[in-house]
Coordinates of C-alpha atoms in Angstrom, one line a residue:
X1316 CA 6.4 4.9 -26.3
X1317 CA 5.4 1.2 -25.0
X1318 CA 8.1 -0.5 -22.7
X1319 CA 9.2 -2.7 -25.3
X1320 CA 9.7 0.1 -27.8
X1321 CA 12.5 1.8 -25.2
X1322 CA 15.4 -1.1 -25.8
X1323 CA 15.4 0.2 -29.5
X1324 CA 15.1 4.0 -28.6
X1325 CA 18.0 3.9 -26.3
X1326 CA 20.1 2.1 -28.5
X1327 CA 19.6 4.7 -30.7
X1328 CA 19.2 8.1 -28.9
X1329 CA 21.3 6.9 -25.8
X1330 CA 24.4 9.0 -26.3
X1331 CA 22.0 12.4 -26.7
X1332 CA 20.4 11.5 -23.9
X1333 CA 23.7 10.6 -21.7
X1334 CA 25.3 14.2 -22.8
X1335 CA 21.9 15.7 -21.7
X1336 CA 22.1 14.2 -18.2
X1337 CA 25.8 14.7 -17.6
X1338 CA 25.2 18.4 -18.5
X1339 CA 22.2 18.9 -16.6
X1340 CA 20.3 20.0 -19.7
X1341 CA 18.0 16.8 -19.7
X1342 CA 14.2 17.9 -19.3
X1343 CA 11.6 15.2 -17.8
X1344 CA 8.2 15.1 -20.0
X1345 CA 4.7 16.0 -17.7
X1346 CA 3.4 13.1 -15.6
X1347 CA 0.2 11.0 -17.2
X1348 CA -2.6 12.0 -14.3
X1349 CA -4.3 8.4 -13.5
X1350 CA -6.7 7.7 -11.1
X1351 CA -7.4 5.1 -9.4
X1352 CA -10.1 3.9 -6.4
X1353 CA -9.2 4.0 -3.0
X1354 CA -10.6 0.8 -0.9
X1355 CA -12.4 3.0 1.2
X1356 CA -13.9 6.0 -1.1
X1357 CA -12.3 8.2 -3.1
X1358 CA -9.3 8.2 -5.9
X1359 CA -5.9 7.9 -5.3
X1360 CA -4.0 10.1 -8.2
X1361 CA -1.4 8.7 -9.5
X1362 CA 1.7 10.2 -11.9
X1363 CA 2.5 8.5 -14.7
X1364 CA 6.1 9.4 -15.8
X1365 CA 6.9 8.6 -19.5
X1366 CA 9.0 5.2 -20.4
X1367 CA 12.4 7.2 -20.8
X1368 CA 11.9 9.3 -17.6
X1369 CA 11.1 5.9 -15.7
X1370 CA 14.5 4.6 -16.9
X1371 CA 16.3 7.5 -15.9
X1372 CA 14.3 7.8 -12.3
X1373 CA 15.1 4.0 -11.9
X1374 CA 18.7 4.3 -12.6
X1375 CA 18.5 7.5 -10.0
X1376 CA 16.6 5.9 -7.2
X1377 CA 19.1 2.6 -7.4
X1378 CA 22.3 4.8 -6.7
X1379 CA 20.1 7.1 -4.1
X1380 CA 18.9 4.4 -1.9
X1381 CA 21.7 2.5 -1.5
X1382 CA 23.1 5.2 0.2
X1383 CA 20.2 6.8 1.7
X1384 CA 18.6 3.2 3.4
X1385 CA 21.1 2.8 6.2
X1386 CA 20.7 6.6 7.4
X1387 CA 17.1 6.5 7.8
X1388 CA 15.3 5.3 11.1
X1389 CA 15.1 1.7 12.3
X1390 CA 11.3 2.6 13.0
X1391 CA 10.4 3.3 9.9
X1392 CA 9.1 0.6 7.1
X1393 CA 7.9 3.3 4.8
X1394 CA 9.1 2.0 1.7
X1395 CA 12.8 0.6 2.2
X1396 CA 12.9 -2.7 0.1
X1397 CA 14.5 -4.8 2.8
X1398 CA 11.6 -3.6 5.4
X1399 CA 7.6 -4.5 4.8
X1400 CA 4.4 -3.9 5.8
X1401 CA 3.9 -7.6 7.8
X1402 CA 7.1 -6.4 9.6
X1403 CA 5.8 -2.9 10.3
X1404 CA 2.6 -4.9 11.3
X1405 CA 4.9 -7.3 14.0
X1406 CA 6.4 -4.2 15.4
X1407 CA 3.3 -2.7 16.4
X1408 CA 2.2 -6.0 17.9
X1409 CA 4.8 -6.0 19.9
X1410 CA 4.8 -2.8 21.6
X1411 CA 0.9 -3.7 22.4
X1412 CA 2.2 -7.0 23.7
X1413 CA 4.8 -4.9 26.2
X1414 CA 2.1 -3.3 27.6
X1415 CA 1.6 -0.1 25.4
X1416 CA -2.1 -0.6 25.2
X1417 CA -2.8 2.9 23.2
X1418 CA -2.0 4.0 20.0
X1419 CA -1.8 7.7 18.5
X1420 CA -3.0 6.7 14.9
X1421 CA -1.7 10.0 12.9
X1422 CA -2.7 10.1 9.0
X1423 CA -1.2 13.2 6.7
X1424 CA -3.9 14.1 4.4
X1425 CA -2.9 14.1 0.5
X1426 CA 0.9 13.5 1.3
X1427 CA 2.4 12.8 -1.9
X1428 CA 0.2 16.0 -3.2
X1429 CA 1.2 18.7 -1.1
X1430 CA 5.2 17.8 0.0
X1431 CA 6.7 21.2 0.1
X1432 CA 9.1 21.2 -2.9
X1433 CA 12.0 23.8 -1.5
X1434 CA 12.2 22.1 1.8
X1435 CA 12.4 18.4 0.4
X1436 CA 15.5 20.0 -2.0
X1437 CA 16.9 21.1 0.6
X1438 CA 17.0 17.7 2.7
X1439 CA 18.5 16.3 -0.7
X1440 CA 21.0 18.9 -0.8
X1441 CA 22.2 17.8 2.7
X1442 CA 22.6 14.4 1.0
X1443 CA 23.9 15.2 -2.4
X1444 CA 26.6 17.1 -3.8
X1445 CA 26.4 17.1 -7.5
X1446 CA 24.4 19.9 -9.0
X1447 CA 23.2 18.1 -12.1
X1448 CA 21.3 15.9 -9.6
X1449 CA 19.7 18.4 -7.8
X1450 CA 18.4 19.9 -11.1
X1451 CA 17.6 16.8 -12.6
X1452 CA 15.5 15.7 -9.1
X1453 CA 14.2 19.4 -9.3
X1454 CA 12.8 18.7 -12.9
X1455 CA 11.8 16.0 -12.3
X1456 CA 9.4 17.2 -9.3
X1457 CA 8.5 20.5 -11.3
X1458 CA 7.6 18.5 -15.2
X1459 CA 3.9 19.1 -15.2
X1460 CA 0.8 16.9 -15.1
X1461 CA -1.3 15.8 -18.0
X1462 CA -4.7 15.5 -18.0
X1463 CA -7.3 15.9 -20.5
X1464 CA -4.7 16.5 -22.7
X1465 CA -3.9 19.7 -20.8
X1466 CA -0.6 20.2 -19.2
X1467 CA -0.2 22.0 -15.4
X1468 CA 2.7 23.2 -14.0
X1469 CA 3.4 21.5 -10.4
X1470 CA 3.9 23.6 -7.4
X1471 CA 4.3 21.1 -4.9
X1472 CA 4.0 17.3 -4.3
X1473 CA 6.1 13.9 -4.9
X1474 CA 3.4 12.6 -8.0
X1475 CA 3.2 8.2 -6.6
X1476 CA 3.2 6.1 -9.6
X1477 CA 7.6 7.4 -10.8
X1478 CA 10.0 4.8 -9.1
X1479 CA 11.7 8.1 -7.6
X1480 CA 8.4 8.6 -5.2
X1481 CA 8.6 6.7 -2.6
X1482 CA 12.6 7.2 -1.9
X1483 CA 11.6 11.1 -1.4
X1484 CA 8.5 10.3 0.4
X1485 CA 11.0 8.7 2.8
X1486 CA 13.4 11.3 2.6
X1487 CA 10.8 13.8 4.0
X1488 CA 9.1 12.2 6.8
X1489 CA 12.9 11.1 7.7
X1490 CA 12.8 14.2 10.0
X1491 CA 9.2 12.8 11.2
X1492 CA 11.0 9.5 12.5
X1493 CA 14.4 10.8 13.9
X1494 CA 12.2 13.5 15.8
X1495 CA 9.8 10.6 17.6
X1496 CA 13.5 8.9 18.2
X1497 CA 14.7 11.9 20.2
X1498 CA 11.6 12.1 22.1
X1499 CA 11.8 8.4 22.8
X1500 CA 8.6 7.8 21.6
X1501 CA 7.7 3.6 20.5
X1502 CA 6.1 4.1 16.9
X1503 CA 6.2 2.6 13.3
X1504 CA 6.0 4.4 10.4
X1505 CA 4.7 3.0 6.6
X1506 CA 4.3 4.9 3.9
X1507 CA 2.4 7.8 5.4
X1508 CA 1.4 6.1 8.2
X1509 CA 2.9 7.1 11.2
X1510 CA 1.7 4.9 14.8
X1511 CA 2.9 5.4 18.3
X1512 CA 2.3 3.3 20.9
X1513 CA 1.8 4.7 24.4
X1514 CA 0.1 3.3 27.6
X1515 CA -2.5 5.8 28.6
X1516 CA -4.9 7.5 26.4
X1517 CA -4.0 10.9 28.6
X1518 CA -0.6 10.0 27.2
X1519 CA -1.7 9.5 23.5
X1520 CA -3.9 13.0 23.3
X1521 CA -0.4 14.9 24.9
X1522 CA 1.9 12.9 22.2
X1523 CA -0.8 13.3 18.9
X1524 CA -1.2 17.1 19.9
X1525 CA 2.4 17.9 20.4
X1526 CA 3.1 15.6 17.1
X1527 CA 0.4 17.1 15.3
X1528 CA 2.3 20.7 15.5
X1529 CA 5.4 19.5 15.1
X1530 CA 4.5 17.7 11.6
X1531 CA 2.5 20.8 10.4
X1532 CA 4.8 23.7 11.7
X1533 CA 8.4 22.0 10.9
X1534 CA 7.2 19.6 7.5
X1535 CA 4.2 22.0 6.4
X1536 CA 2.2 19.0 6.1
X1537 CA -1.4 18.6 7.1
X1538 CA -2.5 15.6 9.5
X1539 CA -6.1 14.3 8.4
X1540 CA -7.9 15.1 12.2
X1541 CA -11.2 12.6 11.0
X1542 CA -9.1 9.9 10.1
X1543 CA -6.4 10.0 12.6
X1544 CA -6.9 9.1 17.0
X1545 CA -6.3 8.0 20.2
X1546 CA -7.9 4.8 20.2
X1547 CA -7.1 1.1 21.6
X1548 CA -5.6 -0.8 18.6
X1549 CA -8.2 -3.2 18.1
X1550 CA -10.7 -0.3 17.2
X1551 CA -8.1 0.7 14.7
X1552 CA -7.1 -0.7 11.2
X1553 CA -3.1 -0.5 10.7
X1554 CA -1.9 -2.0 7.2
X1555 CA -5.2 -4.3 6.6
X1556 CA -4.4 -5.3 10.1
X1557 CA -6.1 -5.0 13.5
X1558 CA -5.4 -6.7 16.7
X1559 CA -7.3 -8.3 19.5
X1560 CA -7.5 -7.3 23.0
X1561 CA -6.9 -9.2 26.0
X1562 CA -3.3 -11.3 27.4
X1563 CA -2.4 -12.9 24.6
X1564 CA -2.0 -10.1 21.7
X1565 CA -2.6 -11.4 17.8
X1566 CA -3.1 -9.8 14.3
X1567 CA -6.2 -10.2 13.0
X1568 CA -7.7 -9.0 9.6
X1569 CA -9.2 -6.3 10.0
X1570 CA -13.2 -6.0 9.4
X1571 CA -13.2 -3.3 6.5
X1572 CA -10.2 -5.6 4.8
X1573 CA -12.3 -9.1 5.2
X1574 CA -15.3 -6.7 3.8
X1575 CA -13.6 -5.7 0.6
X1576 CA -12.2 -9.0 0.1
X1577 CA -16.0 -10.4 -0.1
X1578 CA -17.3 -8.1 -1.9
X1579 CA -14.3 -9.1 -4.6
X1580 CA -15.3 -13.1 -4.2
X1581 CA -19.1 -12.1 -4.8
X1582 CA -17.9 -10.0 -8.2
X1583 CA -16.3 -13.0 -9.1
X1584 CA -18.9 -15.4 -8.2
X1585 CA -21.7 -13.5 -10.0
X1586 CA -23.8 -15.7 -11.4
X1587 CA -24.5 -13.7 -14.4
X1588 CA -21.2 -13.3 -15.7
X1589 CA -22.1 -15.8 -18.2
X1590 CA -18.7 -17.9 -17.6
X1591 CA -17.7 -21.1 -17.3
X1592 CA -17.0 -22.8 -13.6
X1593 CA -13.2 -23.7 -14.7
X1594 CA -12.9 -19.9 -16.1
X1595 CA -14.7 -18.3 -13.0
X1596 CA -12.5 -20.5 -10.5
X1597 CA -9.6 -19.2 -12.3
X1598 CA -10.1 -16.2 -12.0
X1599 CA -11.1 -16.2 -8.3
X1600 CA -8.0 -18.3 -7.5
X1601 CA -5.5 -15.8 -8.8
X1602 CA -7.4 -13.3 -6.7
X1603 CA -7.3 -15.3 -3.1
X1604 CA -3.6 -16.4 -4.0
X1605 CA -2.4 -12.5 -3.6
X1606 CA -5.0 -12.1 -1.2
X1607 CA -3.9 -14.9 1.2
X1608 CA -0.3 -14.1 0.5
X1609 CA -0.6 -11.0 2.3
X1610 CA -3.6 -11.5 4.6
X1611 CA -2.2 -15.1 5.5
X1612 CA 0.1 -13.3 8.1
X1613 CA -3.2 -12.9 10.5
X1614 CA -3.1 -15.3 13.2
X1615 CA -7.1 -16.1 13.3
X1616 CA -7.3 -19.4 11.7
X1617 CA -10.6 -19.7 12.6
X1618 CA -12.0 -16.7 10.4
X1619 CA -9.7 -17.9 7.8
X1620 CA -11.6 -21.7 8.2
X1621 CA -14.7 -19.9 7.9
X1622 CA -13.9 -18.0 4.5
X1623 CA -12.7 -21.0 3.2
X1624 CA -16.1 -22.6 4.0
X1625 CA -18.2 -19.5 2.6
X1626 CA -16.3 -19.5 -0.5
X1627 CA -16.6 -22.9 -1.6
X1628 CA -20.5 -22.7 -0.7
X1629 CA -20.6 -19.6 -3.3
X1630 CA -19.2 -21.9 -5.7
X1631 CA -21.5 -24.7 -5.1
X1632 CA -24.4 -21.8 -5.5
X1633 CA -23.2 -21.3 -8.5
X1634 CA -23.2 -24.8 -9.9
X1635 CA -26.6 -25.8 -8.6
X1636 CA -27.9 -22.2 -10.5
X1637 CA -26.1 -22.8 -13.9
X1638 CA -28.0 -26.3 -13.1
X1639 CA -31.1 -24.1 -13.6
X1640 CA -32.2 -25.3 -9.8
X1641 CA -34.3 -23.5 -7.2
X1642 CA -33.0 -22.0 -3.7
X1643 CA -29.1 -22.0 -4.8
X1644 CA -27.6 -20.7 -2.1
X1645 CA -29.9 -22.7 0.6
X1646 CA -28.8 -26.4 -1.4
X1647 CA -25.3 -25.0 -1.4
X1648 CA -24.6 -26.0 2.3
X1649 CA -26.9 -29.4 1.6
X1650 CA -24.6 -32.2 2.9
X1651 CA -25.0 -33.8 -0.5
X1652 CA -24.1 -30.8 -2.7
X1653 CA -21.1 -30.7 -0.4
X1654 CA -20.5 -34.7 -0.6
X1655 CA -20.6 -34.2 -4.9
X1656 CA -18.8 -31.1 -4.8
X1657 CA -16.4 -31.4 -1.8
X1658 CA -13.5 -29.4 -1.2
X1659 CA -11.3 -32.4 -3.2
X1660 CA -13.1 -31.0 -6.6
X1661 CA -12.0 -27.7 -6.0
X1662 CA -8.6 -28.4 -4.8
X1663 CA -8.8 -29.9 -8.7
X1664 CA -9.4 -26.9 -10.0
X1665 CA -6.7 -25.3 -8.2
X1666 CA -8.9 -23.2 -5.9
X1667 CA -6.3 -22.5 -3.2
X1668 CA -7.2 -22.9 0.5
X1669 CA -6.9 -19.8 2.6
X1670 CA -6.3 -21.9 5.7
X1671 CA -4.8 -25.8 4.8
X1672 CA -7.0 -28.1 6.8
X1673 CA -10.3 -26.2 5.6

């Protein structure tokens, strides 16, 4: 069933489908398995609930976290819709800024797969008094995965991709945040990211040891030891964002970020995609407009000057080879291909500029 298919459905089936809830006999269909890249290697795999279960979840999650939100920690800006991740991002800028030069970077391998279902019922149940909930959350976490046209049962795991996920997610690593509380401990937690701040690295290898236990004895999840240290924050990536040393603390993108978002300009810029300029610059500015919405929040105008410049020189590559002209790229940063095609002519295309004075 398509989105625009449910309306009608409802309409039609809706009292069915209310009894079913209010008795607790409604039964959630198995998850789509999707997969999808990671930006640095792998697949992320996603859980595709059917239309009618991603109603239902929707009109779960919306009563849920309006009572769940206030209770959890003031740290955390996991997936709350009033927090986000250029807050989280601010937070941890300003605990290096106070002098907490080191920073326990702690990352939970395959979280959403391997969230122990029993315990995470049980933290609901704490929460949640109505029994037709509980089994409708519980069938909801137990439906099944299809892939290949083969349906698996589920054992554990919080499948990302239903709009239930992430208000579980936080409900789970809630005992993560209230626990650093307690301990006094200056961290900020996103999605399953969890960074605490300390001032020595003697400190951060005594904190990331005794929080390493803690998350895999008490939450019976595992913490991803080659992709989580003690490091200083500018060696580390947190968000898409890294931070430079010295007095004056400031976010900066960090270098695997600015990498992939290269790499996306060159795909764009191909030459050989056989494409008109107006099409291609299109294309590319829908791209840097969500890209600079998010990435604007670094505070290095000068790299952002610089990408500005690079791109636009791609672009005049790109004219000067559809011109069928030798040494493209060279004639690119010619002060007369940059005269005839200044930045003016792309601003009437409606390139976007990542910084406004480029």
């Amino acid at each position: 069933m398509t989105v625009e298919e449910l309306p009608g459905y409802l309409k039609q089936h809706w009292p069915a489908i209310r009894e079913q809830l209010l008795k607790g006999t409604y039964h959630p269909q198995p998850v789509k398995r999707v997969e999808i890249a990671k930006p640095d290697g792998g697949v992320r795999k996603l859980g595709i609930p059917t239309v009618l279960d991603r109603f239902v979840q929707q009109a779960v999650m919306q009563v849920l976290q309006g009572r769940w939100d206030p209770t959890f920690s003031e740290h955390s800006h996991r997936f709350p819709p009033q927090r986000s991740a250029h807050q989280a991002v601010a937070k941890a800028q300003q605990y290096i800024a106070a002098g907490h030069r080191w920073v326990g970077d702690i990352d939970l391998e395959k979280f959403f797969d391997r969230v122990n279902h029993d315990r995470l019922m049980a933290a609901i149940a704490q929460r949640v008094n109505d029994k037709r909930m509980l089994k409708l959350i519980r069938a909801f976490l137990e439906s099944g995965v299809m892939e290949n046209g083969l349906v698996s049962p589920v054992g554990e795991g919080t499948p990302q991709g239903g709009p239930l996920s992430p208000l579980l997610s936080n409900l789970v690593l809630d005992e993560l945040d209230h626990e650093l509380e307690r301990r006094g401990h200056r961290f900020v937690g996103y999605a399953d990211d969890c960074n605490i701040y300390v001032a020595s690295k003697r400190a951060g290898e005594r904190v990331m040891q005794s929080v390493t236990s803690f998350i895999q004895r008490r939450l019976k999840l595992k913490v991803h030891e080659a992709k989580s240290a003690v490091a200083r924050p500018q060696a580390r990536k947190f968000l898409g964002f890294s931070f430079t040393g010295g007095a004056e603390v400031k976010r900066r993108i960090a270098p695997k970020a600015l990498l992939r978002c290269k790499q996306r300009v060159r795909e764009l810029t191909r030459r050989t995609r056989g494409i008109s300029l107006e099409q291609m610059t299109k294309e590319l500015s829908d791209y840097l407009r969500g890209w600079k919405s998010y990435f604007g929040y670094c505070q290095t105008p000068s790299l952002l000057h610089g990408l500005d410049q690079w791109i636009r020189r791609r672009l005049r590559s790109v004219i000067w080879q559809q011109r069928k002209r030798r040494s493209s790229w060279h004639l690119a940063n010619s002060p007369a291909l940059s005269l005839t095609f200044s930045n003016a002519y792309f601003d009437s295309l409606g390139l976007p500029r990542l910084l406004a004075e480029a």
